[in-house]
mmCIF file of C-alpha atoms in Angstrom:
data_model
loop_
_atom_site.group_PDB
_atom_site.id
_atom_site.type_symbol
_atom_site.label_atom_id
_atom_site.label_comp_id
_atom_site.label_asym_id
_atom_site.label_seq_id
_atom_site.Cartn_x
_atom_site.Cartn_y
_atom_site.Cartn_z
ATOM 1 C CA LEU A 1 -123.558 127.744 88.902
ATOM 2 C CA LEU A 2 -126.765 128.725 90.738
ATOM 3 C CA THR A 3 -126.943 132.076 88.962
ATOM 4 C CA ALA A 4 -126.031 130.719 85.547
ATOM 5 C CA HIS A 5 -128.104 127.526 85.436
ATOM 6 C CA TYR A 6 -130.552 127.307 88.335
ATOM 7 C CA ALA A 7 -131.805 130.832 88.947
ATOM 8 C CA ASP A 8 -135.475 129.790 88.769
ATOM 9 C CA PHE A 9 -135.028 126.481 90.615
ATOM 10 C CA GLY A 10 -136.114 125.818 94.171
ATOM 11 C CA PRO A 11 -133.364 125.041 96.747
ATOM 12 C CA THR A 12 -134.162 121.320 96.925
ATOM 13 C CA LEU A 13 -134.171 120.782 93.149
ATOM 14 C CA ALA A 14 -131.095 122.967 92.732
ATOM 15 C CA THR A 15 -129.260 120.870 95.337
ATOM 16 C CA GLU A 16 -130.196 117.670 93.518
ATOM 17 C CA LYS A 17 -128.813 119.036 90.232
ATOM 18 C CA LEU A 18 -125.591 120.217 91.879
ATOM 19 C CA VAL A 19 -125.058 116.645 93.088
ATOM 20 C CA GLU A 20 -126.187 114.836 89.920
ATOM 21 C CA VAL A 21 -124.674 117.113 87.273
ATOM 22 C CA HIS A 22 -121.737 118.819 88.979
ATOM 23 C CA GLU A 23 -120.898 116.245 91.711
ATOM 24 C CA LEU A 24 -120.944 118.973 94.371
ATOM 25 C CA ARG A 25 -121.988 117.628 97.762
ATOM 26 C CA VAL A 26 -123.809 120.385 99.623
ATOM 27 C CA SER A 27 -126.868 120.476 101.906
ATOM 28 C CA VAL A 28 -130.257 121.938 101.036
ATOM 29 C CA PRO A 29 -130.166 124.537 103.876
ATOM 30 C CA THR A 30 -126.804 125.791 102.601
ATOM 31 C CA VAL A 31 -128.065 126.127 99.029
ATOM 32 C CA ARG A 32 -131.202 127.839 100.324
ATOM 33 C CA LYS A 33 -129.079 130.325 102.245
ATOM 34 C CA TRP A 34 -126.925 131.064 99.167
ATOM 35 C CA MET A 35 -129.990 131.515 96.925
ATOM 36 C CA ILE A 36 -131.577 133.926 99.427
ATOM 37 C CA GLU A 37 -128.359 135.969 99.580
ATOM 38 C CA LEU A 38 -128.221 136.016 95.757
ATOM 39 C CA GLY A 39 -131.863 137.057 95.523
ATOM 40 C CA LEU A 40 -132.818 133.862 93.692
ATOM 41 C CA TRP A 41 -135.190 132.570 96.382
ATOM 42 C CA THR A 42 -137.744 134.232 98.646
ATOM 43 C CA PRO A 43 -138.407 132.537 102.008
ATOM 44 C CA ARG A 44 -141.937 131.275 102.447
ATOM 45 C CA GLN A 45 -142.713 133.654 105.305
ATOM 46 C CA ARG A 46 -141.891 136.624 103.073
ATOM 47 C CA ARG A 47 -144.161 135.328 100.295
ATOM 48 C CA ARG A 48 -147.330 135.395 102.326
ATOM 49 C CA ALA A 49 -150.008 137.651 100.931
ATOM 50 C CA ILE A 50 -150.659 140.728 103.036
ATOM 51 C CA HIS A 51 -154.296 141.092 104.003
ATOM 52 C CA GLN A 52 -155.368 144.454 105.339
ATOM 53 C CA PRO A 53 -157.236 144.075 108.631
ATOM 54 C CA ARG A 54 -160.952 144.765 108.577
ATOM 55 C CA ARG A 55 -162.482 146.762 111.363
ATOM 56 C CA ARG A 56 -164.820 144.849 113.605
ATOM 57 C CA ARG A 57 -168.517 145.529 113.410
ATOM 58 C CA PRO A 58 -169.465 147.829 116.278
ATOM 59 C CA CYS A 59 -172.496 145.909 117.570
ATOM 60 C CA ARG A 60 -172.884 142.428 118.978
ATOM 61 C CA GLY A 61 -175.197 140.362 116.794
ATOM 62 C CA GLU A 62 -174.631 142.428 113.648
ATOM 63 C CA LEU A 63 -172.399 139.900 111.904
ATOM 64 C CA VAL A 64 -171.818 136.304 113.034
ATOM 65 C CA GLN A 65 -169.095 134.294 111.286
ATOM 66 C CA ILE A 66 -169.912 130.589 110.906
ATOM 67 C CA ASP A 67 -167.724 127.684 109.888
ATOM 68 C CA GLY A 68 -167.226 123.958 110.327
ATOM 69 C CA SER A 69 -163.886 122.676 111.602
ATOM 70 C CA GLU A 70 -163.040 119.078 110.694
ATOM 71 C CA HIS A 71 -160.331 117.721 112.986
ATOM 72 C CA ARG A 72 -159.297 114.744 115.112
ATOM 73 C CA TRP A 73 -160.903 116.352 118.155
ATOM 74 C CA PHE A 74 -160.900 113.128 120.188
ATOM 75 C CA GLU A 75 -157.452 111.967 119.006
ATOM 76 C CA ASP A 76 -157.320 108.146 119.102
ATOM 77 C CA ARG A 77 -160.408 107.835 121.336
ATOM 78 C CA MET A 78 -162.665 107.990 118.248
ATOM 79 C CA ASP A 79 -162.140 106.855 114.674
ATOM 80 C CA GLY A 80 -161.632 109.416 111.935
ATOM 81 C CA ARG A 81 -162.184 113.158 112.072
ATOM 82 C CA GLN A 82 -165.153 114.900 113.647
ATOM 83 C CA VAL A 83 -166.886 118.176 112.742
ATOM 84 C CA LEU A 84 -167.283 121.092 115.136
ATOM 85 C CA LEU A 85 -169.592 123.933 114.057
ATOM 86 C CA VAL A 86 -168.345 127.294 115.297
ATOM 87 C CA PHE A 87 -170.320 130.574 115.442
ATOM 88 C CA VAL A 88 -168.200 133.653 116.322
ATOM 89 C CA ASP A 89 -169.509 137.186 116.807
ATOM 90 C CA ASP A 90 -167.538 139.646 114.681
ATOM 91 C CA ALA A 91 -167.739 142.514 117.179
ATOM 92 C CA THR A 92 -166.584 140.601 120.257
ATOM 93 C CA SER A 93 -164.882 137.353 119.049
ATOM 94 C CA GLU A 94 -167.316 135.628 121.406
ATOM 95 C CA LEU A 95 -168.143 131.968 120.777
ATOM 96 C CA MET A 96 -171.901 132.249 120.276
ATOM 97 C CA GLU A 97 -172.509 128.608 119.403
ATOM 98 C CA LEU A 98 -170.234 125.577 119.539
ATOM 99 C CA ARG A 99 -171.461 122.096 118.737
ATOM 100 C CA PHE A 100 -170.205 118.743 117.515
ATOM 101 C CA VAL A 101 -172.335 117.296 114.699
ATOM 102 C CA GLU A 102 -172.247 114.163 112.567
ATOM 103 C CA GLY A 103 -171.210 116.153 109.495
ATOM 104 C CA GLU A 104 -171.160 119.655 108.025
ATOM 105 C CA THR A 105 -174.656 119.318 106.578
ATOM 106 C CA THR A 106 -177.749 121.474 106.229
ATOM 107 C CA PHE A 107 -179.415 119.772 109.186
ATOM 108 C CA GLY A 108 -176.273 120.217 111.294
ATOM 109 C CA TYR A 109 -176.396 123.972 110.710
ATOM 110 C CA PHE A 110 -180.169 123.999 111.208
ATOM 111 C CA GLU A 111 -179.663 122.498 114.669
ATOM 112 C CA CYS A 112 -177.060 125.099 115.612
ATOM 113 C CA VAL A 113 -179.019 128.053 114.238
ATOM 114 C CA ARG A 114 -182.120 126.987 116.152
ATOM 115 C CA ARG A 115 -180.135 126.789 119.383
ATOM 116 C CA TYR A 116 -178.646 130.207 118.574
ATOM 117 C CA LEU A 117 -182.101 131.738 118.047
ATOM 118 C CA ASP A 118 -183.389 130.327 121.341
ATOM 119 C CA ARG A 119 -180.421 131.793 123.218
ATOM 120 C CA TYR A 120 -179.884 135.205 121.604
ATOM 121 C CA GLY A 121 -182.559 135.962 118.999
ATOM 122 C CA ARG A 122 -181.962 136.748 115.326
ATOM 123 C CA PRO A 123 -178.649 138.301 114.200
ATOM 124 C CA VAL A 124 -178.529 140.669 111.251
ATOM 125 C CA ALA A 125 -176.372 138.370 109.097
ATOM 126 C CA PHE A 126 -174.382 135.148 109.048
ATOM 127 C CA TYR A 127 -170.978 135.269 107.310
ATOM 128 C CA SER A 128 -169.835 131.983 105.754
ATOM 129 C CA ASP A 129 -167.573 130.579 103.055
ATOM 130 C CA LYS A 130 -168.802 129.866 99.520
ATOM 131 C CA ALA A 131 -169.649 126.196 100.066
ATOM 132 C CA SER A 132 -172.686 124.917 98.168
ATOM 133 C CA LEU A 133 -174.523 124.522 101.455
ATOM 134 C CA PHE A 134 -174.747 128.317 101.716
ATOM 135 C CA ARG A 135 -174.632 129.427 98.083
ATOM 136 C CA VAL A 136 -175.789 128.131 94.708
ATOM 137 C CA ASN A 137 -172.539 127.733 92.783
ATOM 138 C CA GLN A 138 -173.818 126.421 89.442
ATOM 139 C CA LYS A 139 -173.061 129.000 86.783
ATOM 140 C CA GLU A 140 -176.562 128.957 85.328
ATOM 141 C CA HIS A 141 -178.170 129.624 88.737
ATOM 142 C CA ALA A 142 -175.423 131.565 90.554
ATOM 143 C CA GLY A 143 -176.766 134.628 92.313
ATOM 144 C CA THR A 144 -180.424 133.731 91.759
ATOM 145 C CA GLY A 145 -181.192 130.390 93.402
ATOM 146 C CA LEU A 146 -181.444 129.622 97.110
ATOM 147 C CA THR A 147 -180.039 126.673 98.996
ATOM 148 C CA GLN A 148 -182.130 125.100 101.744
ATOM 149 C CA PHE A 149 -180.068 126.977 104.323
ATOM 150 C CA GLY A 150 -180.493 130.238 102.411
ATOM 151 C CA ARG A 151 -184.249 129.672 102.119
ATOM 152 C CA ALA A 152 -184.578 129.058 105.860
ATOM 153 C CA MET A 153 -182.603 132.211 106.697
ATOM 154 C CA GLN A 154 -184.736 134.193 104.233
ATOM 155 C CA ASP A 155 -187.859 132.967 106.047
ATOM 156 C CA LEU A 156 -186.313 134.233 109.304
ATOM 157 C CA ASN A 157 -185.227 137.545 107.699
ATOM 158 C CA ILE A 158 -181.525 136.835 108.348
ATOM 159 C CA ASP A 159 -179.038 137.649 105.588
ATOM 160 C CA VAL A 160 -176.409 135.124 104.506
ATOM 161 C CA LEU A 161 -173.168 136.699 103.239
ATOM 162 C CA CYS A 162 -170.276 134.717 101.730
ATOM 163 C CA ALA A 163 -166.619 135.626 102.202
ATOM 164 C CA SER A 164 -164.390 135.917 99.152
ATOM 165 C CA SER A 165 -161.514 134.110 100.919
ATOM 166 C CA ALA A 166 -160.616 132.412 104.187
ATOM 167 C CA PRO A 167 -158.752 135.483 105.570
ATOM 168 C CA ALA A 168 -161.916 137.525 105.052
ATOM 169 C CA LYS A 169 -163.557 135.557 107.868
ATOM 170 C CA GLY A 170 -160.407 135.529 109.946
ATOM 171 C CA ARG A 171 -162.130 135.713 113.345
ATOM 172 C CA VAL A 172 -163.711 132.280 113.013
ATOM 173 C CA GLU A 173 -160.570 130.865 111.341
ATOM 174 C CA ARG A 174 -158.430 132.029 114.279
ATOM 175 C CA ALA A 175 -160.993 130.641 116.706
ATOM 176 C CA ASN A 176 -160.736 127.278 114.925
ATOM 177 C CA ARG A 177 -156.945 127.225 115.338
ATOM 178 C CA THR A 178 -157.215 128.079 119.024
ATOM 179 C CA LEU A 179 -159.886 125.440 119.559
ATOM 180 C CA GLN A 180 -157.837 122.787 117.768
ATOM 181 C CA ASP A 181 -155.154 123.390 120.374
ATOM 182 C CA ARG A 182 -157.080 124.037 123.588
ATOM 183 C CA LEU A 183 -160.273 122.020 123.112
ATOM 184 C CA VAL A 184 -158.434 118.852 122.068
ATOM 185 C CA LYS A 185 -156.438 118.947 125.317
ATOM 186 C CA GLU A 186 -159.491 119.753 127.433
ATOM 187 C CA LEU A 187 -161.371 116.782 125.972
ATOM 188 C CA ARG A 188 -158.343 114.606 126.695
ATOM 189 C CA LEU A 189 -158.160 115.776 130.325
ATOM 190 C CA GLN A 190 -161.897 115.196 130.786
ATOM 191 C CA ARG A 191 -161.574 111.754 129.133
ATOM 192 C CA ILE A 192 -164.468 112.526 126.814
ATOM 193 C CA SER A 193 -164.814 110.176 123.846
ATOM 194 C CA ASP A 194 -168.312 110.721 122.396
ATOM 195 C CA LEU A 195 -170.169 113.625 120.797
ATOM 196 C CA ALA A 196 -173.064 113.835 123.260
ATOM 197 C CA THR A 197 -170.829 114.132 126.319
ATOM 198 C CA ALA A 198 -168.585 116.580 124.480
ATOM 199 C CA ASN A 199 -171.558 118.833 123.643
ATOM 200 C CA ASP A 200 -172.668 118.805 127.278
ATOM 201 C CA PHE A 201 -169.149 119.835 128.285
ATOM 202 C CA LEU A 202 -169.116 122.667 125.721
ATOM 203 C CA ASP A 203 -172.407 124.076 127.017
ATOM 204 C CA ALA A 204 -171.723 123.604 130.706
ATOM 205 C CA ARG A 205 -168.130 124.805 131.007
ATOM 206 C CA PHE A 206 -165.906 125.268 127.991
ATOM 207 C CA ARG A 207 -167.676 127.965 125.945
ATOM 208 C CA GLU A 208 -168.198 130.269 128.934
ATOM 209 C CA ASP A 209 -164.589 129.873 130.067
ATOM 210 C CA PHE A 210 -163.283 130.491 126.527
ATOM 211 C CA ASN A 211 -165.311 133.701 126.189
ATOM 212 C CA ARG A 212 -164.154 134.929 129.576
ATOM 213 C CA ARG A 213 -160.561 134.599 128.395
ATOM 214 C CA PHE A 214 -160.749 135.776 124.788
ATOM 215 C CA ALA A 215 -163.923 137.781 124.130
ATOM 216 C CA ARG A 216 -163.688 141.572 124.029
ATOM 217 C CA VAL A 217 -166.080 144.438 124.703
ATOM 218 C CA PRO A 218 -167.860 145.750 121.550
ATOM 219 C CA GLU A 219 -167.528 149.378 120.467
ATOM 220 C CA SER A 220 -171.254 149.962 120.883
ATOM 221 C CA ASP A 221 -173.540 148.945 123.742
ATOM 222 C CA HIS A 222 -176.362 148.294 121.283
ATOM 223 C CA ASP A 223 -177.259 144.623 120.796
ATOM 224 C CA ALA A 224 -178.319 144.063 117.170
ATOM 225 C CA HIS A 225 -180.133 140.796 117.888
ATOM 226 C CA ARG A 226 -183.860 140.932 117.120
ATOM 227 C CA PRO A 227 -186.752 139.042 118.728
ATOM 228 C CA LEU A 228 -187.743 135.816 117.028
ATOM 229 C CA ARG A 229 -190.827 136.471 114.928
ATOM 230 C CA SER A 230 -191.927 134.310 112.031
ATOM 231 C CA ALA A 231 -195.242 133.590 110.376
ATOM 232 C CA ALA A 232 -194.191 129.991 109.654
ATOM 233 C CA PRO A 233 -193.567 127.470 112.483
ATOM 234 C CA LEU A 234 -189.881 126.923 113.246
ATOM 235 C CA ASP A 235 -190.302 123.172 112.753
ATOM 236 C CA ASP A 236 -191.289 123.808 109.137
ATOM 237 C CA ILE A 237 -188.560 126.399 108.535
ATOM 238 C CA PHE A 238 -185.863 123.957 109.657
ATOM 239 C CA ARG A 239 -187.014 121.162 107.347
ATOM 240 C CA LEU A 240 -186.002 120.618 103.746
ATOM 241 C CA GLN A 241 -188.750 122.065 101.567
ATOM 242 C CA ALA A 242 -189.813 121.300 98.001
ATOM 243 C CA ARG A 243 -192.794 121.594 95.666
ATOM 244 C CA ARG A 244 -194.161 118.853 93.417
ATOM 245 C CA LYS A 245 -196.949 118.787 90.869
ATOM 246 C CA VAL A 246 -199.630 116.132 91.408
ATOM 247 C CA SER A 247 -200.519 114.037 88.362
ATOM 248 C CA LYS A 248 -204.003 112.895 87.336
ATOM 249 C CA ARG A 249 -203.221 109.572 89.036
ATOM 250 C CA LEU A 250 -202.569 111.439 92.326
ATOM 251 C CA THR A 251 -198.834 110.695 92.153
ATOM 252 C CA PHE A 252 -195.568 112.630 92.174
ATOM 253 C CA ASN A 253 -191.855 111.802 92.471
ATOM 254 C CA TYR A 254 -189.495 113.029 95.180
ATOM 255 C CA GLN A 255 -185.960 111.818 95.942
ATOM 256 C CA ARG A 256 -186.275 108.783 93.619
ATOM 257 C CA THR A 257 -189.466 107.711 95.405
ATOM 258 C CA LEU A 258 -193.002 107.556 93.997
ATOM 259 C CA TYR A 259 -195.661 109.050 96.275
ATOM 260 C CA VAL A 260 -199.301 107.989 95.768
ATOM 261 C CA LEU A 261 -201.825 110.193 97.560
ATOM 262 C CA GLU A 262 -204.755 108.620 99.350
ATOM 263 C CA LYS A 263 -207.970 109.098 97.352
ATOM 264 C CA THR A 264 -209.726 111.790 99.349
ATOM 265 C CA HIS A 265 -211.742 114.796 98.248
ATOM 266 C CA THR A 266 -208.842 117.074 99.254
ATOM 267 C CA ALA A 267 -206.309 114.976 97.313
ATOM 268 C CA ARG A 268 -208.458 114.891 94.163
ATOM 269 C CA ALA A 269 -208.673 118.669 94.300
ATOM 270 C CA GLN A 270 -204.861 118.804 93.973
ATOM 271 C CA MET A 271 -204.717 117.215 90.504
ATOM 272 C CA GLY A 272 -202.535 119.435 88.322
ATOM 273 C CA LYS A 273 -201.590 121.592 91.307
ATOM 274 C CA HIS A 274 -198.422 121.811 93.385
ATOM 275 C CA VAL A 275 -198.157 120.410 96.907
ATOM 276 C CA HIS A 276 -195.546 121.392 99.495
ATOM 277 C CA LEU A 277 -193.141 118.813 100.978
ATOM 278 C CA TYR A 278 -191.362 119.126 104.336
ATOM 279 C CA GLU A 279 -188.585 116.608 105.081
ATOM 280 C CA ASP A 280 -187.010 116.325 108.549
ATOM 281 C CA ALA A 281 -183.557 115.061 109.541
ATOM 282 C CA GLU A 282 -184.823 111.459 109.825
ATOM 283 C CA GLY A 283 -186.143 111.527 106.248
ATOM 284 C CA HIS A 284 -189.838 111.687 107.158
ATOM 285 C CA VAL A 285 -191.793 113.709 104.601
ATOM 286 C CA ARG A 286 -194.973 115.650 105.337
ATOM 287 C CA ILE A 287 -197.210 116.690 102.449
ATOM 288 C CA ARG A 288 -199.447 119.753 102.536
ATOM 289 C CA THR A 289 -201.633 121.642 100.123
ATOM 290 C CA ALA A 290 -201.024 125.311 99.387
ATOM 291 C CA GLU A 291 -203.697 126.037 102.001
ATOM 292 C CA GLY A 292 -201.857 124.000 104.643
ATOM 293 C CA GLN A 293 -204.020 120.871 104.690
ATOM 294 C CA GLU A 294 -202.201 117.610 105.440
ATOM 295 C CA LEU A 295 -202.236 114.831 102.845
ATOM 296 C CA ARG A 296 -201.406 111.165 103.304
ATOM 297 C CA ALA A 297 -199.559 109.031 100.790
ATOM 298 C CA GLN A 298 -197.988 105.652 100.195
ATOM 299 C CA THR A 299 -194.414 105.450 98.966
ATOM 300 C CA PHE A 300 -192.716 103.149 96.462
ATOM 301 C CA ASP A 301 -189.032 103.130 95.603
ATOM 302 C CA ARG A 302 -188.811 103.623 91.858
ATOM 303 C CA VAL A 303 -185.106 104.163 91.185
ATOM 304 C CA PRO A 304 -182.277 102.393 93.048
ATOM 305 C CA ARG A 305 -179.860 104.587 94.914
ATOM 306 C CA ALA A 306 -177.509 106.168 92.395
ATOM 307 C CA ARG A 307 -173.881 105.134 92.555
ATOM 308 C CA ILE A 308 -171.141 107.713 92.818
ATOM 309 C CA GLN A 309 -170.023 108.464 89.283
ATOM 310 C CA PRO A 310 -166.312 108.209 88.358
ATOM 311 C CA GLY A 311 -164.749 111.649 88.317
ATOM 312 C CA ALA A 312 -167.524 113.195 90.423
ATOM 313 C CA VAL A 313 -166.593 116.625 91.783
ATOM 314 C CA VAL A 314 -166.772 116.591 95.602
ATOM 315 C CA GLU A 315 -166.283 119.578 97.887
ATOM 316 C CA HIS A 316 -163.610 118.998 100.521
ATOM 317 C CA LYS A 317 -166.135 119.539 103.319
ATOM 318 C CA LEU A 318 -168.319 116.718 101.995
ATOM 319 C CA LEU A 319 -165.496 114.296 101.254
ATOM 320 C CA GLY A 320 -165.873 112.322 104.498
ATOM 321 C CA ARG A 321 -169.597 111.760 103.982
ATOM 322 C CA VAL A 322 -169.110 110.812 100.331
ATOM 323 C CA LEU A 323 -166.465 108.230 101.274
ATOM 324 C CA GLU A 324 -168.895 106.713 103.797
ATOM 325 C CA LEU A 325 -171.512 106.476 101.041
ATOM 326 C CA ALA A 326 -168.974 104.891 98.692
ATOM 327 C CA ARG A 327 -168.122 102.260 101.299
ATOM 328 C CA GLU A 328 -171.815 101.456 101.827
ATOM 329 C CA GLN A 329 -172.353 101.111 98.094
ATOM 330 C CA GLN A 330 -169.312 98.872 97.686
ATOM 331 C CA LEU A 331 -170.485 96.554 100.488
ATOM 332 C CA ALA A 332 -173.984 96.456 98.952
ATOM 333 C CA ALA A 333 -172.487 95.536 95.582
ATOM 334 C CA GLU A 334 -170.415 92.745 97.161
ATOM 335 C CA SER A 335 -173.532 91.444 98.928
ATOM 336 C CA GLU A 336 -175.441 91.417 95.642
ATOM 337 C CA ARG A 337 -172.653 89.448 93.973
ATOM 338 C CA ALA A 338 -172.676 86.965 96.856
ATOM 339 C CA LEU A 339 -176.381 86.299 96.367
ATOM 340 C CA GLN A 340 -175.812 85.704 92.674
ATOM 341 C CA SER A 341 -173.010 83.185 93.234
ATOM 342 C CA ARG A 342 -173.734 79.756 91.789
ATOM 343 C CA THR A 343 -172.803 77.451 94.675
ATOM 344 C CA ARG A 344 -173.539 77.467 98.396
ATOM 345 C CA ARG A 345 -169.810 77.407 99.160
ATOM 346 C CA GLU A 346 -169.219 80.527 97.026
ATOM 347 C CA ARG A 347 -172.040 82.347 98.807
ATOM 348 C CA ARG A 348 -170.625 81.382 102.204
ATOM 349 C CA LEU A 349 -167.104 82.568 101.326
ATOM 350 C CA ALA A 350 -168.415 85.823 99.844
ATOM 351 C CA LYS A 351 -170.455 86.556 102.988
ATOM 352 C CA LYS A 352 -167.345 85.994 105.130
ATOM 353 C CA ARG A 353 -165.393 88.486 102.995
ATOM 354 C CA ILE A 354 -168.177 91.052 103.340
ATOM 355 C CA ALA A 355 -168.329 90.570 107.135
ATOM 356 C CA ALA A 356 -164.537 91.019 107.377
ATOM 357 C CA ALA A 357 -164.675 94.172 105.262
ATOM 358 C CA SER A 358 -167.486 95.578 107.426
ATOM 359 C CA ASP A 359 -165.440 94.983 110.601
#
């Protein structure tokens, strides 16, 4: 029956049809065993793609694999899943940087890279996945544009390379699996339940102990890290940067906000020219001329915060942050409806519902 009717079926579906159609009571493991013996089914472990191993780079600091691992690192001691940024040296499998951050964002990586530079200097290249944080993925700009992370690394003369698949950056993937086993238990034993304390523990004890156990000696004694030299200040490099053209009214738009420059001689000289914007992690924006002179401005919100569009494409690494934004927008919408309610009783009941949802 299996050969005649169910040769291309999976064991579970084939078992269901044997019961439904032929009234033959048999277990799934038994059918699976028969189908393997008949050559109709290949076990999952035999179907895995074979990836040829890649030789390690010979020098420490030549290639550093970077990745973010989203996991329930604190188990039930914290809500949701947290993000751990992991930097692994390709030559030694050494954990170069390890840090919990609020999310896998540009500023999260900026923080880790800056700590890395202070500790070791500049590596030759970072090796990442093809997430939009590292690579412009739009077809019309692919291969030509730079992300904010890519621009910052270009300013530091550090190359950013993207792996074609997860196995291609297997050293950091294996490190993630090991950390998801060992680090979770270490945090449990230390009774750590917040990011700040966890980061102190990583720096003070865990990373050094992990490297002592698992790191290996590189083929070459040469350290490929380079001294930190940059014409631009590091504070500016690790900010979001943009350019905007100043109108005749001394205004420009940035992030749905209207900026109006103070009427000074320097500001008037920028009419029709581009100014440079530098935004930090807190959202504060500094404005400078092409010559580096600071400009002051007043801000006015022009466009309300855009809602998430139905069917929006969201990368899996950004899903958590997008869901947080969706929740904020939904609560804001409920609050707006409450204010528009006709009676005082309706407003009071709506506010109670919003408070319950927030809790």
